[in-house]
């Protein structure tokens, strides 16, 4: 017969403890996975999460064209130095929020590091959609004073 420590008087109490520990470990794993994939400051993807999601999107929808852009907030270090880290964080959150608002519903954004970010979306329709031009124009004009955008087609 198996002998249990005083903490576990019976096999039933040990099983209950083990089940509780398993649930706690599972929650910790889910939390660490979320941190791996999502940026804690902006709520956007991390670069790793962005890569995984874009690969998945392209594999599931190979017939579409996609828009990929890269943004860098100009002189961001001066915001942090002049106004403080909290204001810098607020600016990052604001820029990510505005970029997400301008993206199509299925678009995603990631914060690569500090003030650098990227976005990816399936174009509004199949090839040669007129809305594509309007979307690009809106994004470039709206943030041209704040962010340098580069996109590949």
Short mmCIF file of C-alpha atoms in Angstrom, two decimals:
data_model
loop_
_atom_site.label_atom_id
_atom_site.label_comp_id
_atom_site.label_asym_id
_atom_site.label_seq_id
_atom_site.Cartn_x
_atom_site.Cartn_y
_atom_site.Cartn_z
CA UNK A 1 0.00 0.00 0.00
CA UNK A 2 1.03 3.62 -0.68
CA UNK A 3 1.81 5.66 2.40
CA UNK A 4 0.79 9.31 2.28
CA UNK A 5 2.30 12.10 4.34
CA UNK A 6 0.26 13.55 7.18
CA UNK A 7 -0.87 16.32 4.82
CA UNK A 8 -2.65 13.73 2.71
CA UNK A 9 -4.50 11.40 4.99
CA UNK A 10 -6.18 9.60 2.13
CA UNK A 11 -5.74 8.96 -1.54
CA UNK A 12 -8.82 11.14 -2.13
CA UNK A 13 -7.25 14.19 -0.44
CA UNK A 14 -4.07 13.72 -2.48
CA UNK A 15 -6.04 13.52 -5.74
CA UNK A 16 -7.96 16.67 -4.83
CA UNK A 17 -4.69 18.51 -4.12
CA UNK A 18 -3.14 17.27 -7.40
CA UNK A 19 -6.18 18.39 -9.39
CA UNK A 20 -6.00 21.88 -7.81
CA UNK A 21 -2.28 22.11 -8.61
CA UNK A 22 -2.92 21.10 -12.21
CA UNK A 23 -5.53 23.86 -12.60
CA UNK A 24 -3.15 26.45 -11.14
CA UNK A 25 -0.36 25.37 -13.48
CA UNK A 26 -2.73 25.49 -16.44
CA UNK A 27 -3.78 29.06 -15.55
CA UNK A 28 -0.13 30.12 -15.23
CA UNK A 29 0.65 28.56 -18.60
CA UNK A 30 -2.27 30.40 -20.26
CA UNK A 31 -1.15 33.67 -18.68
CA UNK A 32 2.45 33.24 -19.86
CA UNK A 33 1.21 32.32 -23.35
CA UNK A 34 -0.89 35.50 -23.46
CA UNK A 35 2.13 37.59 -22.41
CA UNK A 36 4.19 35.90 -25.13
CA UNK A 37 1.63 36.81 -27.81
CA UNK A 38 0.19 40.15 -26.59
CA UNK A 39 1.96 43.39 -25.67
CA UNK A 40 0.98 44.25 -22.10
CA UNK A 41 1.11 48.02 -22.66
CA UNK A 42 -0.85 48.45 -25.88
CA UNK A 43 -2.85 45.23 -26.04
CA UNK A 44 -1.61 44.65 -29.59
CA UNK A 45 0.36 41.60 -30.69
CA UNK A 46 4.00 41.08 -29.83
CA UNK A 47 6.28 40.44 -32.80
CA UNK A 48 6.11 36.70 -32.13
CA UNK A 49 2.31 36.72 -31.91
CA UNK A 50 2.14 38.89 -35.04
CA UNK A 51 4.25 36.43 -37.01
CA UNK A 52 2.12 33.48 -35.94
CA UNK A 53 -1.14 35.26 -36.73
CA UNK A 54 -0.05 36.57 -40.16
CA UNK A 55 1.17 33.12 -41.22
CA UNK A 56 -2.16 31.66 -40.15
CA UNK A 57 -4.14 34.33 -42.03
CA UNK A 58 -2.16 33.86 -45.26
CA UNK A 59 -2.39 30.07 -45.10
CA UNK A 60 -6.15 30.19 -44.57
CA UNK A 61 -6.76 32.82 -47.28
CA UNK A 62 -4.10 32.45 -50.01
CA UNK A 63 -6.34 34.00 -52.69
CA UNK A 64 -6.20 37.52 -51.19
CA UNK A 65 -3.66 40.29 -51.41
CA UNK A 66 -2.37 41.70 -48.15
CA UNK A 67 -1.13 45.02 -46.91
CA UNK A 68 1.87 45.09 -44.57
CA UNK A 69 3.05 48.37 -43.09
CA UNK A 70 5.74 49.45 -40.67
CA UNK A 71 5.57 52.53 -38.45
CA UNK A 72 8.08 54.39 -36.36
CA UNK A 73 7.05 57.35 -34.18
CA UNK A 74 9.30 60.25 -35.06
CA UNK A 75 11.37 61.65 -32.19
CA UNK A 76 9.66 59.43 -29.64
CA UNK A 77 12.60 59.65 -27.25
CA UNK A 78 11.91 63.37 -26.89
CA UNK A 79 8.38 62.62 -25.71
CA UNK A 80 9.74 60.27 -23.06
CA UNK A 81 12.48 62.69 -22.03
CA UNK A 82 10.41 65.86 -22.17
CA UNK A 83 7.07 64.66 -20.83
CA UNK A 84 7.95 61.47 -18.97
CA UNK A 85 7.52 57.76 -19.51
CA UNK A 86 3.83 57.80 -18.61
CA UNK A 87 3.06 60.28 -21.39
CA UNK A 88 5.19 58.22 -23.77
CA UNK A 89 3.15 55.14 -22.86
CA UNK A 90 -0.08 57.08 -23.37
CA UNK A 91 1.12 58.16 -26.82
CA UNK A 92 1.92 54.56 -27.77
CA UNK A 93 -1.52 53.40 -26.66
CA UNK A 94 -3.18 56.25 -28.57
CA UNK A 95 -1.28 55.59 -31.80
CA UNK A 96 -2.03 51.86 -31.64
CA UNK A 97 -5.71 52.55 -30.95
CA UNK A 98 -5.98 54.98 -33.88
CA UNK A 99 -4.14 52.63 -36.23
CA UNK A 100 -6.50 49.79 -35.26
CA UNK A 101 -9.53 52.04 -35.87
CA UNK A 102 -8.32 52.74 -39.40
CA UNK A 103 -7.57 49.12 -40.20
CA UNK A 104 -10.18 46.80 -41.67
CA UNK A 105 -11.96 44.66 -39.08
CA UNK A 106 -9.66 41.70 -39.61
CA UNK A 107 -6.47 43.79 -39.47
CA UNK A 108 -3.83 43.22 -36.81
CA UNK A 109 -1.09 45.37 -35.32
CA UNK A 110 2.02 44.56 -33.35
CA UNK A 111 4.39 46.60 -31.28
CA UNK A 112 7.83 45.50 -32.39
CA UNK A 113 9.73 47.46 -29.77
CA UNK A 114 9.58 50.85 -28.04
CA UNK A 115 8.04 53.10 -30.74
CA UNK A 116 8.13 50.74 -33.71
CA UNK A 117 5.04 48.90 -34.89
CA UNK A 118 3.69 47.00 -37.85
CA UNK A 119 0.27 46.26 -39.25
CA UNK A 120 -1.15 43.61 -41.50
CA UNK A 121 -4.51 43.13 -43.12
CA UNK A 122 -6.28 41.33 -45.89
CA UNK A 123 -7.26 43.88 -48.51
CA UNK A 124 -10.95 44.73 -48.51
CA UNK A 125 -11.78 42.55 -51.46
CA UNK A 126 -10.16 40.44 -54.10
CA UNK A 127 -7.47 41.88 -56.35
CA UNK A 128 -7.76 45.51 -57.56
CA UNK A 129 -10.28 46.70 -54.98
CA UNK A 130 -10.79 50.51 -55.02
CA UNK A 131 -11.16 50.59 -51.22
CA UNK A 132 -7.53 49.51 -50.92
CA UNK A 133 -6.32 52.84 -52.27
CA UNK A 134 -8.62 54.79 -49.94
CA UNK A 135 -7.44 52.80 -46.92
CA UNK A 136 -3.78 53.40 -47.75
CA UNK A 137 -4.41 57.08 -48.41
CA UNK A 138 -6.29 57.51 -45.10
CA UNK A 139 -3.60 55.78 -43.05
CA UNK A 140 -0.76 57.70 -44.69
CA UNK A 141 -2.43 61.10 -44.48
CA UNK A 142 -3.76 60.68 -40.94
CA UNK A 143 -0.45 59.82 -39.35
CA UNK A 144 2.06 61.30 -41.78
CA UNK A 145 3.17 63.87 -39.20
CA UNK A 146 3.61 61.25 -36.51
CA UNK A 147 4.53 57.96 -38.12
CA UNK A 148 6.54 56.95 -41.16
CA UNK A 149 4.66 54.16 -42.93
CA UNK A 150 6.19 51.74 -45.38
CA UNK A 151 4.05 49.16 -47.04
CA UNK A 152 4.70 46.29 -49.38
CA UNK A 153 2.28 45.09 -51.92
#
